PDB file of C-alpha atoms in Angstrom:
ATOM      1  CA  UNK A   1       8.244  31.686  89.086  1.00 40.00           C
ATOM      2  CA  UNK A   2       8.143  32.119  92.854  1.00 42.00           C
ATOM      3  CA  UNK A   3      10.405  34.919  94.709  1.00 43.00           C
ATOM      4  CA  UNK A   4      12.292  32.808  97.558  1.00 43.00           C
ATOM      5  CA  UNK A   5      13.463  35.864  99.752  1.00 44.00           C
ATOM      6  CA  UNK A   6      15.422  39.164  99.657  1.00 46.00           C
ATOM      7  CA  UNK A   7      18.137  39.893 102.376  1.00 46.00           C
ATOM      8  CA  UNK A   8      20.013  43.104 102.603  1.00 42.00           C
ATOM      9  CA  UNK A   9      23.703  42.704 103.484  1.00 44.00           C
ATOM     10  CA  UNK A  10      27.355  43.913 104.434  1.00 43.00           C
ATOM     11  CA  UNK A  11      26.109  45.842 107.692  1.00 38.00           C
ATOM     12  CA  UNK A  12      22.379  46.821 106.358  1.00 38.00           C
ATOM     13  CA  UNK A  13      19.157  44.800 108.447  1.00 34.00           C
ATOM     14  CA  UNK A  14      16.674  45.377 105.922  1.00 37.00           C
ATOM     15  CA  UNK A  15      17.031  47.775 102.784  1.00 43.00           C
ATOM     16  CA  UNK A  16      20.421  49.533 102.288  1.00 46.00           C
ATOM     17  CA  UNK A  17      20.238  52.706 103.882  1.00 44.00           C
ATOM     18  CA  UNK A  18      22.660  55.541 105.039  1.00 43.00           C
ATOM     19  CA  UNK A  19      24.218  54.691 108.024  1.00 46.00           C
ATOM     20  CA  UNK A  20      26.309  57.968 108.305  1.00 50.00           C
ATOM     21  CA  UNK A  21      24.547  60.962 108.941  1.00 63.00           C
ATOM     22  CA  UNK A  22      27.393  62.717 106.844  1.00 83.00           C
ATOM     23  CA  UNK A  23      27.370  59.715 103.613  1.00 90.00           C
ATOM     24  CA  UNK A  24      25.244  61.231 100.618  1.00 95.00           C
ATOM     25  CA  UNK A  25      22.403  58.192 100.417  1.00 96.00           C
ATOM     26  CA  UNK A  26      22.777  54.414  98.372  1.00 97.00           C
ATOM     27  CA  UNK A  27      21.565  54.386  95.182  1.00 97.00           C
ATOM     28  CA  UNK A  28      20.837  51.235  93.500  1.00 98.00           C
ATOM     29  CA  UNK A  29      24.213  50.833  90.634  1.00 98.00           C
ATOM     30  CA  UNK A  30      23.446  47.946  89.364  1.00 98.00           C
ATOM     31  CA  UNK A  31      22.534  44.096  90.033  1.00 98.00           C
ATOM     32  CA  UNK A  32      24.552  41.045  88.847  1.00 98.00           C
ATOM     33  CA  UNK A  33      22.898  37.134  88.823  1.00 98.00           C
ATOM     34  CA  UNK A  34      24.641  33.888  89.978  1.00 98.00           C
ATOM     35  CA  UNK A  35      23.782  30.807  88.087  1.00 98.00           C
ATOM     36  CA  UNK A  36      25.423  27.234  89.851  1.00 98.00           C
ATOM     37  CA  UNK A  37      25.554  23.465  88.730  1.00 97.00           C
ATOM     38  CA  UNK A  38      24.303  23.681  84.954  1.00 97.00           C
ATOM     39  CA  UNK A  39      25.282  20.199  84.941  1.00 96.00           C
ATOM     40  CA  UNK A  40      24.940  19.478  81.247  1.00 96.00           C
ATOM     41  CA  UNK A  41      26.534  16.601  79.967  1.00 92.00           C
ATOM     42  CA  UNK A  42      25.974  14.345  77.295  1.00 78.00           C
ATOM     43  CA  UNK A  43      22.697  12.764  78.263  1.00 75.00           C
ATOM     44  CA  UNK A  44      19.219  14.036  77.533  1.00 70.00           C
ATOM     45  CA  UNK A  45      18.023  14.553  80.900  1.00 77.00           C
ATOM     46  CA  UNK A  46      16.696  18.169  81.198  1.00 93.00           C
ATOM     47  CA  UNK A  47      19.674  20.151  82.408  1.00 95.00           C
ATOM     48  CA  UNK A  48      20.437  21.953  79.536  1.00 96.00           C
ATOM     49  CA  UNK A  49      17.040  23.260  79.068  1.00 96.00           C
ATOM     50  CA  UNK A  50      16.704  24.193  82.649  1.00 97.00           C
ATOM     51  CA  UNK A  51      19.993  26.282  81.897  1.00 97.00           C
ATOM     52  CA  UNK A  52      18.277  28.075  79.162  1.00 97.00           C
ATOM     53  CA  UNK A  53      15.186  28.713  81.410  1.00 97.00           C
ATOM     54  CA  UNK A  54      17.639  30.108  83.704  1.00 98.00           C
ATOM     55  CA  UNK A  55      19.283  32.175  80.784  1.00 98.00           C
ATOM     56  CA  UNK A  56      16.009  33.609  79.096  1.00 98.00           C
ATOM     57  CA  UNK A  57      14.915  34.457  82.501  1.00 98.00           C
ATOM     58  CA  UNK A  58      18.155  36.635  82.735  1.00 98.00           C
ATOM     59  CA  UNK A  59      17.632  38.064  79.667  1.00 98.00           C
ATOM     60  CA  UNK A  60      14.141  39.098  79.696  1.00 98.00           C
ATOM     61  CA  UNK A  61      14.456  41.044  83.570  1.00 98.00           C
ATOM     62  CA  UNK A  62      17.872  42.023  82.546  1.00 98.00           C
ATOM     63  CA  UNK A  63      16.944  45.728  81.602  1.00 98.00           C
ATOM     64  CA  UNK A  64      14.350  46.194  84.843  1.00 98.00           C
ATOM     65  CA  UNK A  65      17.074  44.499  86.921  1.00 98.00           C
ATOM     66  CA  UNK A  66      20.089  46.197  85.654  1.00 98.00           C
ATOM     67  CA  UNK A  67      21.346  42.859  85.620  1.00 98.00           C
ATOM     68  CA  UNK A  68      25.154  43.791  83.854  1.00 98.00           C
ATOM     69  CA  UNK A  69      27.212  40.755  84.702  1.00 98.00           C
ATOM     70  CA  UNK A  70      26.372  36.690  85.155  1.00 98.00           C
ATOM     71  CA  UNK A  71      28.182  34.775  87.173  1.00 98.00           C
ATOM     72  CA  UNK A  72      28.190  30.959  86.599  1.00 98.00           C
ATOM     73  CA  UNK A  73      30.050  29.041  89.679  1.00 98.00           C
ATOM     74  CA  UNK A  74      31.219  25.679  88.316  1.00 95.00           C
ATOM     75  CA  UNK A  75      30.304  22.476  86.931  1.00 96.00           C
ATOM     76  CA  UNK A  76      28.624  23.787  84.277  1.00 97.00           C
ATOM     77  CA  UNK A  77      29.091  20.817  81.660  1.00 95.00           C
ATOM     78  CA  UNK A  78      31.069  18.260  80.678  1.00 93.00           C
ATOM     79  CA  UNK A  79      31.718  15.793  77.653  1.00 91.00           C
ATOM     80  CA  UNK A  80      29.448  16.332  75.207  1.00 92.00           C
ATOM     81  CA  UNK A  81      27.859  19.012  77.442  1.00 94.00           C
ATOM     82  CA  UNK A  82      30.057  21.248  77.218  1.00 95.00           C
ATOM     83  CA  UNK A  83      29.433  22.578  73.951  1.00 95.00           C
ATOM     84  CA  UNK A  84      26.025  23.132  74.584  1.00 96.00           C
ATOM     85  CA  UNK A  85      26.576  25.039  77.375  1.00 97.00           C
ATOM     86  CA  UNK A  86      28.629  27.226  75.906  1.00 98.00           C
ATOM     87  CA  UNK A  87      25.903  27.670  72.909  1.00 97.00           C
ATOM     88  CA  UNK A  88      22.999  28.263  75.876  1.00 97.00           C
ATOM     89  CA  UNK A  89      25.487  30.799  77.937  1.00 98.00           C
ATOM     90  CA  UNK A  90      25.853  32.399  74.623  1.00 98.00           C
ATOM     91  CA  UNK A  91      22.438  33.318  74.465  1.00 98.00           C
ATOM     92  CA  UNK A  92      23.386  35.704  77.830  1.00 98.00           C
ATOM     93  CA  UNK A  93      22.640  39.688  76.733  1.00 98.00           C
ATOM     94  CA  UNK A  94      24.334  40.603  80.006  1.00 98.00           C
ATOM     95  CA  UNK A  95      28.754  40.101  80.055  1.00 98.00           C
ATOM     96  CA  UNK A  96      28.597  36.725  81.757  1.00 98.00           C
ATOM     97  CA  UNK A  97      31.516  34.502  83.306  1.00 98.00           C
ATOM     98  CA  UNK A  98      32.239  30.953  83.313  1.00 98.00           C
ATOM     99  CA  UNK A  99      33.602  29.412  86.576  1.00 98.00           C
ATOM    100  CA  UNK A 100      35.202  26.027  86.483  1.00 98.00           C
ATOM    101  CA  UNK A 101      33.733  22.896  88.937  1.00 97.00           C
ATOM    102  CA  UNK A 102      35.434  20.076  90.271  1.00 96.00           C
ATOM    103  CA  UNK A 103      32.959  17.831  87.768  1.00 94.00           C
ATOM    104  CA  UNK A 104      34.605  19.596  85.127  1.00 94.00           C
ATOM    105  CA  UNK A 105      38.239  18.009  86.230  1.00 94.00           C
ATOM    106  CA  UNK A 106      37.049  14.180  87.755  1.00 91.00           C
ATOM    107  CA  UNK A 107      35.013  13.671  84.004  1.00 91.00           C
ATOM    108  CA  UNK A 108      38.583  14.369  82.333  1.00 89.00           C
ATOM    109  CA  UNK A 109      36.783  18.188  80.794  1.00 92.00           C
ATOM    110  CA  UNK A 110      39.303  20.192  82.351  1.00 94.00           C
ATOM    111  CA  UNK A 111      41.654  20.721  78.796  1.00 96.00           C
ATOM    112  CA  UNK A 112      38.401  20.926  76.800  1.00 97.00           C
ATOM    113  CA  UNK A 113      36.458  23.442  79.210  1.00 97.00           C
ATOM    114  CA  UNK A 114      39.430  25.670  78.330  1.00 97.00           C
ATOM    115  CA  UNK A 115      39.078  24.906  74.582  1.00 97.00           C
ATOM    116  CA  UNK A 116      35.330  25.568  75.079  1.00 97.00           C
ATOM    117  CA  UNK A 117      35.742  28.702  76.790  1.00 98.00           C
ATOM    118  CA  UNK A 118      38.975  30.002  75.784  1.00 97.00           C
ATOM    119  CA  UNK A 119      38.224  32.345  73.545  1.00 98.00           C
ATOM    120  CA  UNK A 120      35.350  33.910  75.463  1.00 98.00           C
ATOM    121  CA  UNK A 121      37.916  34.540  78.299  1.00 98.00           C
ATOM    122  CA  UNK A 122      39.973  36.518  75.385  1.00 98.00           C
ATOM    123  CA  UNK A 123      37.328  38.806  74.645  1.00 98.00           C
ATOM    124  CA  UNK A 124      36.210  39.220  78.250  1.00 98.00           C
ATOM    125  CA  UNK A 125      39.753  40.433  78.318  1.00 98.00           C
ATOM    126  CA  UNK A 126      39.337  43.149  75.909  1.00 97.00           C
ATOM    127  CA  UNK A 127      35.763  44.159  77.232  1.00 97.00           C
ATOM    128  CA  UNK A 128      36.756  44.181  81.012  1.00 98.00           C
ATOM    129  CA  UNK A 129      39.275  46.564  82.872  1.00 98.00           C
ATOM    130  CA  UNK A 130      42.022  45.834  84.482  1.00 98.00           C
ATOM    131  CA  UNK A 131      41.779  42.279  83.276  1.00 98.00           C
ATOM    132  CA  UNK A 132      44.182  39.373  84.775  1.00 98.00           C
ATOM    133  CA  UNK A 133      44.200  35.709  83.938  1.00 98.00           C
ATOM    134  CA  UNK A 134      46.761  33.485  85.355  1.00 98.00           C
ATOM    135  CA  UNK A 135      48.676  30.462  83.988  1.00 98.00           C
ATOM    136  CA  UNK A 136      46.651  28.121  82.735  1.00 98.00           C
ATOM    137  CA  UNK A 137      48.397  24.987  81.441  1.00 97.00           C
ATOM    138  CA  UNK A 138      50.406  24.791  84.455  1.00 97.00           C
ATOM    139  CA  UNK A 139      52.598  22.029  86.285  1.00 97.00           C
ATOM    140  CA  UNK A 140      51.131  21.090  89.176  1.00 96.00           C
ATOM    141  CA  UNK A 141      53.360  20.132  91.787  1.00 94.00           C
ATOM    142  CA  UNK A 142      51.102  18.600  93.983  1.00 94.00           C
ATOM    143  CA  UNK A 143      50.005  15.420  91.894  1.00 94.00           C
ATOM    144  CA  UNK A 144      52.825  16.009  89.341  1.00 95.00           C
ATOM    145  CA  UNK A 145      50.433  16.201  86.861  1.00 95.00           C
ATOM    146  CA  UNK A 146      49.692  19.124  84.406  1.00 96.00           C
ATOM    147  CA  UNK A 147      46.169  21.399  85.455  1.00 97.00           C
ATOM    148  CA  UNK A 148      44.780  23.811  83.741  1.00 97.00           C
ATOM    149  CA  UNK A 149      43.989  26.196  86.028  1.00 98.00           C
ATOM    150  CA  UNK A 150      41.513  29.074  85.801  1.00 98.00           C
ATOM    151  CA  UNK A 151      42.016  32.121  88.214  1.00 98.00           C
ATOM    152  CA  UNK A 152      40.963  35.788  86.949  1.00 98.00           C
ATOM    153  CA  UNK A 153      40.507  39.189  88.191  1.00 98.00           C
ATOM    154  CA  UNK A 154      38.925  42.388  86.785  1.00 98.00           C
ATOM    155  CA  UNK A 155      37.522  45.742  87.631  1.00 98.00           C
ATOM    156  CA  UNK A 156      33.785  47.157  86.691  1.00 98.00           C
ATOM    157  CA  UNK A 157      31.194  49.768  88.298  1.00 97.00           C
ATOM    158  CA  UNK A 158      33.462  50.649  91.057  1.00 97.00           C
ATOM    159  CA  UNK A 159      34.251  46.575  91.901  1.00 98.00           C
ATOM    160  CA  UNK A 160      36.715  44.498  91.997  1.00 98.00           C
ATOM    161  CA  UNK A 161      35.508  40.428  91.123  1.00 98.00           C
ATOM    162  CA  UNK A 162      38.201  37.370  91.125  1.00 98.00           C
ATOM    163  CA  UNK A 163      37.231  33.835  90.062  1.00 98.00           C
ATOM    164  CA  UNK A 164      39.055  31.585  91.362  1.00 98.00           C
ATOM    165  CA  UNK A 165      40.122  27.903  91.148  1.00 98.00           C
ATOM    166  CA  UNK A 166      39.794  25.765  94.693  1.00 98.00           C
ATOM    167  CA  UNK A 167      38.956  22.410  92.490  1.00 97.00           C
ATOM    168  CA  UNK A 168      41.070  20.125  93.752  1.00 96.00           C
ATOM    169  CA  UNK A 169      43.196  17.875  90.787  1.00 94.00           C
ATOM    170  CA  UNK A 170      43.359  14.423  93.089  1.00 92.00           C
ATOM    171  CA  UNK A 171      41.644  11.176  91.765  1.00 88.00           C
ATOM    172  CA  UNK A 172      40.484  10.661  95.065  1.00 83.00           C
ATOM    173  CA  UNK A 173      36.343  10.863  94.719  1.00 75.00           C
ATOM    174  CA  UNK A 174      36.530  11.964  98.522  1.00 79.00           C
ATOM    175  CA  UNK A 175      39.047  13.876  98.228  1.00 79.00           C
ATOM    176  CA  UNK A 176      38.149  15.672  95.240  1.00 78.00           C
ATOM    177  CA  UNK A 177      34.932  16.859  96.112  1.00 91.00           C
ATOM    178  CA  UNK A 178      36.962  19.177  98.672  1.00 94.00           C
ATOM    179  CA  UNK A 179      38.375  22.600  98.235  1.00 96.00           C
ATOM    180  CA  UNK A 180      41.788  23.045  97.611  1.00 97.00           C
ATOM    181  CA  UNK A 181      44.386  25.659  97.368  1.00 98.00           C
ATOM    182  CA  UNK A 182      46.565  24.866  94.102  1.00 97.00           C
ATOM    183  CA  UNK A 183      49.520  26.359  96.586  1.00 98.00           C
ATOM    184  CA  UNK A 184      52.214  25.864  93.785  1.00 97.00           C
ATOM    185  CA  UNK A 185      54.068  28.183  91.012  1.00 97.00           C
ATOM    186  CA  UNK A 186      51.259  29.484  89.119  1.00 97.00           C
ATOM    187  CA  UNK A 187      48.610  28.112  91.192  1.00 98.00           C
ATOM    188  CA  UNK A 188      45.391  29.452  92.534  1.00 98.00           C
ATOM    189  CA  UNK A 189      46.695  30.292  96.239  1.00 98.00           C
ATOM    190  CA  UNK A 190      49.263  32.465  94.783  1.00 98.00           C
ATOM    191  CA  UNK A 191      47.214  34.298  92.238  1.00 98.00           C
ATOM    192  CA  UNK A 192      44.335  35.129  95.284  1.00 98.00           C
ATOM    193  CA  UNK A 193      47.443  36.544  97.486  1.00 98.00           C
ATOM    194  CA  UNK A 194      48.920  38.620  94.635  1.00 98.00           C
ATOM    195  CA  UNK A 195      45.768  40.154  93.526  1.00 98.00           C
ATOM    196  CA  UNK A 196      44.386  40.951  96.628  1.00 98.00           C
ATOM    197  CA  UNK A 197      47.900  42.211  98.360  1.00 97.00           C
ATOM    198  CA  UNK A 198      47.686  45.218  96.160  1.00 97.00           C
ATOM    199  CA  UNK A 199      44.632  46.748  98.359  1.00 97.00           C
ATOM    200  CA  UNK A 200      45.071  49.088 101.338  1.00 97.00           C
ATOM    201  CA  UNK A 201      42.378  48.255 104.127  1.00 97.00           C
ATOM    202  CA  UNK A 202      39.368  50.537 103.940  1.00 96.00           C
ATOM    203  CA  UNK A 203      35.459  49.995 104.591  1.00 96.00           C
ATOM    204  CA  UNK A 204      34.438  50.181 100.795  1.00 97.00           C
ATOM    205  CA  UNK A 205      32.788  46.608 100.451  1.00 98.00           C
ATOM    206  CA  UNK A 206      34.185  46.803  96.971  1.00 98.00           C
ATOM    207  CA  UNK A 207      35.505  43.113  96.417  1.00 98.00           C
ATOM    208  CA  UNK A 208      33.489  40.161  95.213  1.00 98.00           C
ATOM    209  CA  UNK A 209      35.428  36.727  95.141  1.00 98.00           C
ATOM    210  CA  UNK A 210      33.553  33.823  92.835  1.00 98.00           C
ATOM    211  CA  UNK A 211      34.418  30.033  92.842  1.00 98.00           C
ATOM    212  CA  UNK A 212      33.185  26.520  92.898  1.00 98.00           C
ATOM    213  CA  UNK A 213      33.614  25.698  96.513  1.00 98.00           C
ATOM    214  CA  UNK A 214      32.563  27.951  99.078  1.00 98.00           C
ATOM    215  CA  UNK A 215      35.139  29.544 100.858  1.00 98.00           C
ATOM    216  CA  UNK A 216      34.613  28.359 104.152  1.00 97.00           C
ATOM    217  CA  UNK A 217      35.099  25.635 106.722  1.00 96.00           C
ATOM    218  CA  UNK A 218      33.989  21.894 105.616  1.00 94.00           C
ATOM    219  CA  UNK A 219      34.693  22.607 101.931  1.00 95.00           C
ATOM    220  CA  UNK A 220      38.230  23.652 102.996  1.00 96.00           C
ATOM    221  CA  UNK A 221      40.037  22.165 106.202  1.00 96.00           C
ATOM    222  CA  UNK A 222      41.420  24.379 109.167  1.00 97.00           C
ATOM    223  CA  UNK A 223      44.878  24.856 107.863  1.00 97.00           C
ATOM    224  CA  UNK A 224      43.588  25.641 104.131  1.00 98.00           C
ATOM    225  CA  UNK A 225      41.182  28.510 106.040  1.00 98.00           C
ATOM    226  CA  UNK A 226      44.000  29.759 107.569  1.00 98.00           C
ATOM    227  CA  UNK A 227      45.406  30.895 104.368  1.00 98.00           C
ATOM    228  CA  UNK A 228      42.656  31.859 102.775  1.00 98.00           C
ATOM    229  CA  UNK A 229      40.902  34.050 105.891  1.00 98.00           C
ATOM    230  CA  UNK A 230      45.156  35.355 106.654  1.00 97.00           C
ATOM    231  CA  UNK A 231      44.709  37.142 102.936  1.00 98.00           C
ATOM    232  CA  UNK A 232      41.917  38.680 103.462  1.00 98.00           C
ATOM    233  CA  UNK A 233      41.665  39.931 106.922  1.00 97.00           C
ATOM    234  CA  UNK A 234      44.211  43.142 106.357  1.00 97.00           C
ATOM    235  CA  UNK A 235      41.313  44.194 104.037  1.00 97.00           C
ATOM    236  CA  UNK A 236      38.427  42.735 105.672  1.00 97.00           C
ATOM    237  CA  UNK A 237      36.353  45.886 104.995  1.00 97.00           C
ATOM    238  CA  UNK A 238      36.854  45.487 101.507  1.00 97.00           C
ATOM    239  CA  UNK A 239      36.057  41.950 101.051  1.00 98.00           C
ATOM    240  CA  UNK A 240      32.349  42.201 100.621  1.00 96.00           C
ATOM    241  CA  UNK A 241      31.376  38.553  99.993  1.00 97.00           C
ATOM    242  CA  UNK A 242      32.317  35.117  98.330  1.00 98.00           C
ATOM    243  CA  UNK A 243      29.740  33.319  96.213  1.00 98.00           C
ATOM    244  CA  UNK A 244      29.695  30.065  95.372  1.00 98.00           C
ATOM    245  CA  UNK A 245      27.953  26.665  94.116  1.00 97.00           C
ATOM    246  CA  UNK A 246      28.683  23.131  94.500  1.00 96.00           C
ATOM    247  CA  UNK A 247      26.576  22.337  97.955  1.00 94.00           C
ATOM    248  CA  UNK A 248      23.397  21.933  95.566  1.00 95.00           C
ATOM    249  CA  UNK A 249      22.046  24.189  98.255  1.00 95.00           C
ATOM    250  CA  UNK A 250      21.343  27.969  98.976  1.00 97.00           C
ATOM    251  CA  UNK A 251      23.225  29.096 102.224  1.00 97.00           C
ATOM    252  CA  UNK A 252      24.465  31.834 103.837  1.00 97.00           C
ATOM    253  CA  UNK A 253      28.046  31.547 105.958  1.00 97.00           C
ATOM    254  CA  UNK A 254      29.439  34.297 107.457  1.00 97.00           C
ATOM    255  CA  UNK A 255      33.297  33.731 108.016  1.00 97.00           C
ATOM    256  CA  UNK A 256      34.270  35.857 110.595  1.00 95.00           C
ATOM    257  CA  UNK A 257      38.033  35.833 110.610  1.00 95.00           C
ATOM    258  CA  UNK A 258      37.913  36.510 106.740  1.00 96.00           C
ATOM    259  CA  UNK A 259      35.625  39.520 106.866  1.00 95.00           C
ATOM    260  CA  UNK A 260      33.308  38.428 104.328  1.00 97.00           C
ATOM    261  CA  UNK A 261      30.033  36.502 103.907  1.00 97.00           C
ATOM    262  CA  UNK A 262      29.490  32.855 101.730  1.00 98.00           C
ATOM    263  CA  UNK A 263      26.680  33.090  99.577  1.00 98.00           C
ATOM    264  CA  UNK A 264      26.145  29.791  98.400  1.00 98.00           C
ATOM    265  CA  UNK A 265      23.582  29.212  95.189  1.00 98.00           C
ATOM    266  CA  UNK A 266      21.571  25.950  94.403  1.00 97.00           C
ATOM    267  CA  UNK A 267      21.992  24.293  91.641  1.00 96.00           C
ATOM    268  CA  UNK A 268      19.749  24.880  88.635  1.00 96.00           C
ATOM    269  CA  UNK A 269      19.971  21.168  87.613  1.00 94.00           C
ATOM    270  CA  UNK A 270      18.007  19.736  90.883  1.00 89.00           C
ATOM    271  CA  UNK A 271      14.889  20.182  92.741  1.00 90.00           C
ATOM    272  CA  UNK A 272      13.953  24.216  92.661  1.00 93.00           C
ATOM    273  CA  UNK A 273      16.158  25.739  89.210  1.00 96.00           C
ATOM    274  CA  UNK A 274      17.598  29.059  91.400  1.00 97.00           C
ATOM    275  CA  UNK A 275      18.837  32.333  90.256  1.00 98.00           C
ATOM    276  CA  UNK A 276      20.733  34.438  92.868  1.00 98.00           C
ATOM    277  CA  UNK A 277      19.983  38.537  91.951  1.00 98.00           C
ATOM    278  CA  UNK A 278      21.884  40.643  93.843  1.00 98.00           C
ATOM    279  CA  UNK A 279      21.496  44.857  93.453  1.00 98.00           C
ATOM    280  CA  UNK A 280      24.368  46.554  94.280  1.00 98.00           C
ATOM    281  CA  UNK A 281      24.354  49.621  96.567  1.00 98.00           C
ATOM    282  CA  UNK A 282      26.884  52.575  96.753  1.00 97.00           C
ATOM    283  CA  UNK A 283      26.939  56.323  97.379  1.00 97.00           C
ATOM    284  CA  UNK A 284      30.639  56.498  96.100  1.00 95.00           C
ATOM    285  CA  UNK A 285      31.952  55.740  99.845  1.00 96.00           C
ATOM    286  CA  UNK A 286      31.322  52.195 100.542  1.00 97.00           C
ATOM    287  CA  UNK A 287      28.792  49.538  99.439  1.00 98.00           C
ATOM    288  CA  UNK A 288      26.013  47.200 100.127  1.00 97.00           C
ATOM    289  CA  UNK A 289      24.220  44.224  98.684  1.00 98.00           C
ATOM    290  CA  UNK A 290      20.572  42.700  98.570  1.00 98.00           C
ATOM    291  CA  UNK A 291      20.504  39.374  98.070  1.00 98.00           C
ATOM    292  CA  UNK A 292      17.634  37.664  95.838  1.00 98.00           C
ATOM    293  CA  UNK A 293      16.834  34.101  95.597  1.00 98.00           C
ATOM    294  CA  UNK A 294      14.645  33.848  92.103  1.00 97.00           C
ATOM    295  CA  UNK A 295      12.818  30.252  91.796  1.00 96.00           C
ATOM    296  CA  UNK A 296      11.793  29.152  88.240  1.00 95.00           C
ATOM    297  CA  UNK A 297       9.197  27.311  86.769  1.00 71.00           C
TER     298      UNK A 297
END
C-alpha cells in the first residue's frame, strides 16, 4: 500500500487550522472514503476481488480513520456482477452508499441495480436523518422511455450529502458517456434544485454532492453548467465539494461559478486500485476537508 498525497481543502493551504482569531480550533469529526468504477460484471477478470481489497482495506483502518460513511460513485457492476457487488459492499462495517454509473444503464442493469440495491436504500432510510429519495421508476420525457432514476439526500455529523443521477438514458455510446441533467417531472435536475433551495447562504462548508460524472465542464456542456453552477451559487459557501468517478482518473477541478471543488477518484478496477479518505474538520462554525489518495496493493 503506498500513500499517494494528502491535500487540505475549502480555504486551508496545508492542515486545517483556525483562520479566525475569534473561531474555537478544528477538530478532526470524522473521515468518510470514496470508492469509483468497481466494474464487476460477469467475467472473471479481477475486479471483484480488487473491490474487496478495497473493502477490507476500509474495514480494517475504519476505527483509526473514523471512517463512518463509504461512498461508491457509479458503475459499480453489472449483469451478473451485480450481485456480487452487492455481497462484497456488504462486507462494509462503515454505513456505505451505492451510486449509480452510466455502465449500469448502456448494459441494460439499470431495473436490476435497483432490485439489487433496493432494499439497502430502505434501510439507509431508517438509519439516516432527514432521509429523501426521489422517484424512481419514472417517465422520462426526454427519450420517452421509462428510467429509473436514483437521486437521494440525507443529513449526518453536522452534513448534508446528495447523490445524484447525471447518467444520461440515450443509446448514443457518445452521447451517453456524457453528463446529463434528467430536467423532467421527477428527474434529477429537479430533485438537486429542490433539495438544495431549502438552504440560506452561509460559510459553513456543510454540503457534499456525490455522482457518477463530475460536475464540471467536459462531462456536462455550457448550458447544462449553467444550471447546475445557477443552483448552487446563492449558497456557494455551503457547497463544500462534489466527488465523483467515471474519468478512471484522480483530479481535482475547482468550479468557480459553482463555489465548490470536483474531486474526482480513479477507478479501483484499472492500473493503481484507489481509495479517496477524506477527514472532516469543524469547530461547530464552518468546515474543512483533507483529502487522501490511498493506493493498494
Amino acid at each position: 500500500m503506498g500513500l499517494l498525497l494528502a491535500l487540505a481543502c475549502s480555504g486551508a493551504d496545508s492542515q486545517p487550522a483556525d483562520s479566525v482569531d475569534s473561531e474555537p480550533p478544528l477538530s478532526h469529526l470524522f473521515s468518510f472514503a470514496v470508492i469509483a468504477d468497481p466494474h464487476v460484471s460477469g467475467s472473471d477478470n479481477g475486479n471483484e476481488q480488487r473491490l474487496q481489497t478495497a473493502v477490507a482495506w476500509i474495514n480494517d483502518n475504519a476505527s483509526a480513520e473514523r471512517v463512518e460513511l463509504v461512498w461508491i460513485v457509479g458503475d459499480i457492476g453489472w449483469g451478473d456482477g451485480l450481485p456480487r457487488a452487492r455481497l462484497a459492499l456488504d462486507e462494509l462495517e462503515p454505513t456505505w452508499l451505492p451510486v449509480i454509473g452510466d455502465n449500469e444503464i448502456h448494459i441494460d442493469s439499470e431495473p436490476e441495480f435497483d432490485q439489487i440495491f433496493g432494499d439497502h436504500y430502505e434501510t439507509l432510510a431508517g438509519r439516516l436523518d432527514s432521509w429523501q429519495k426521489g422517484a424512481v421508476e419514472v417517465h422520462n420525457d426526454t427519450y420517452d422511455v421509462t428510467s429509473w432514476m436514483q437521486n437521494f439526500s440525507f443529513d449526518y455529523g453536522g452534513l448534508h450529502w446528495v447523490g445524484l443521477d447525471w447518467n444520461s438514458r440515450s443509446d448514443n455510446s457518445l452521447l451517453g458517456e456524457l453528463g446529463e441533467l434528467n430536467d423532467f417531472e421527477d428527474g434529477s435536475l429537479p430533485f438537486f434544485q429542490n433539495d438544495l433551495g431549502v438552504f440560506e447562504a452561509s460559510e459553513r462548508e456543510d454540503i457534499l454532492l456525490f455522482s457518477h460524472h463530475p460536475m464540471h465542464i467536459g462531462a456536462f456542456n455550457d448550458a447544462q453548467m449553467a444550471e447546475l453552477t445557477g443552483t448552487t451559487e446563492p449558497i456557494a459557501g455551503r457547497v463544500a465539494g462534489a466527488y465523483a468517478g467515471h474519468l478512471h482518473l484522480n483530479a481535482e477541478v475547482e468550479v468557480t461559478e459553482g463555489g465548490y471543488v470536483v474531486w474526482v477518484t480513479d477507478a479501483t478496477w484499472d492500473d493503481e486500485n484507489t481509495v479517496r479518505l477524506v477527514r472532516v474538520f469543524g469547530n461547530g462554525i464552518r468546515h474543512e476537508y483533507e483529502q487522501e489518495l490511498v493506493e493498494l496493493d
